[in-house]
Amino acid sequence: MSQFQAIRQSLAPELEQLNALISDTLRSPNELMNKVVQHYLEQKGKQIRPVMVFLSAKLLGTVNENVIRGAVAVELLHNASLIHDDVVDDTVTRRGAKTINGLWDNHLAVLIGDFFLSNSLLLASQTADIRIVDSIGSLGRLLSIGELDEIYTARYNHPDEENYFNIIYRKTASLFVSCAEVGAYAVGATDGKQLDALREFARLLGLCFQIKDDIFDYFADAEIGKPTGNDLREGKITLPLLHVLLTDSSDCHGEMVELASRENLNTEEINRLIRYAVDGGGIEYAETRMRQLHDQATEILCANFPASPARESFISLLDFIITRAL
């Protein structure tokens, strides 16, 4: 049993309530909508974000109905963003299965994404906690800005490491921060120091999650739901290649910088950039940065929260995120 499977097992009652509420929330009088939703329910992923909500709640209190509502709200908003991203990126498979736009079309996928988003906001409002509503609303804003920042950088800007981390905070880590906030708010947490520590832990965990995903893009495996080099194919320069481009002084550096700035790279050009990043130590650098963030996050958690099953599960979750395999 993996670390994450053990965590899920410890949260089995909460996850059962989560999935029951997701099914109830997404039920509609429209037959086509129900067919698409059923496809989504059959293909749902690991549900790491709701797990974050539950562990945050248990770290500071006891899971209640608002925790369940908040976890569903975050999960629906996350999936709405994935559905819309698949439309923008013209992605037809995810985790080895057909996406909604891959099975039907972009028009329907946008409407389904909107349906998920509106239900997310509705559930947030049903908690009657303005802090939860504010967190969910702010999250939607940050996710949109993060994706636009990434597109803008790919088209018009020269990326650097600071810019890279700003982008992955908005497009990925902000979601984990909101999960932590929602879980804490739903159990009535008010201690500013603990809330800030939990937010920072979640931010660092989210950065680790995205760096690991970016490393995956340099290796081939259909199970991760995207082909090798997909980021480069979309004009996105992530940390492994970025580091080598910024630090390399070999004779081919200028050529690689020029190649990385081109649009519509072909397969051979993408493979050249991948080899350049791997041979230049880009993967090792990204893994080192990820482990530094992992250690910072662990230190923050242990310094601000007493030992408990929830704290240990959070550490196990963080370990799982940086060690998960293709």
Coordinates of C-alpha atoms in Angstrom, one line a residue, residues 158-165 211 214-215 218 232 236-250 253 256-257 260 273-290 292:
H158 CA 11.9 35.8 -21.5
P159 CA 11.2 33.5 -18.6
D160 CA 13.3 33.5 -15.4
E161 CA 13.1 31.5 -12.3
E162 CA 11.2 34.1 -10.3
N163 CA 8.7 34.3 -13.0
Y164 CA 8.4 30.5 -13.2
F165 CA 7.6 30.3 -9.5
I211 CA 7.7 20.9 -10.2
D214 CA 7.0 19.4 -14.9
I215 CA 9.7 16.8 -14.4
Y218 CA 10.7 15.0 -19.8
L232 CA 7.5 22.6 -24.9
K236 CA 6.1 26.6 -22.0
I237 CA 9.6 26.5 -20.6
T238 CA 9.6 24.7 -17.2
L239 CA 12.2 24.5 -14.5
P240 CA 14.5 21.7 -15.9
L241 CA 15.1 23.4 -19.2
L242 CA 14.9 26.9 -17.8
H243 CA 17.7 26.2 -15.4
V244 CA 20.0 25.0 -18.1
L245 CA 19.1 27.8 -20.4
L246 CA 20.0 30.3 -17.7
T247 CA 23.3 28.7 -16.5
D248 CA 24.8 26.8 -19.5
S249 CA 27.9 28.3 -21.2
S250 CA 28.5 25.5 -23.8
H253 CA 23.8 27.5 -25.7
M256 CA 19.2 26.2 -27.7
V257 CA 18.0 29.6 -26.5
A260 CA 13.4 27.4 -27.1
L273 CA 15.6 20.5 -26.1
I274 CA 14.7 17.6 -23.8
R275 CA 18.1 16.0 -24.3
Y276 CA 19.7 19.4 -23.7
A277 CA 17.9 19.9 -20.4
V278 CA 18.5 16.3 -19.2
D279 CA 22.2 16.3 -20.2
G280 CA 22.7 19.7 -18.7
G281 CA 21.5 18.6 -15.2
G282 CA 18.1 20.2 -15.4
I283 CA 16.3 17.3 -13.9
E284 CA 18.7 17.0 -11.0
Y285 CA 18.4 20.8 -10.3
A286 CA 14.6 20.6 -10.3
E287 CA 14.6 17.7 -8.0
T288 CA 17.0 19.5 -5.6
R289 CA 14.8 22.6 -5.6
M290 CA 11.7 20.4 -4.9
Q292 CA 14.4 22.1 -0.5

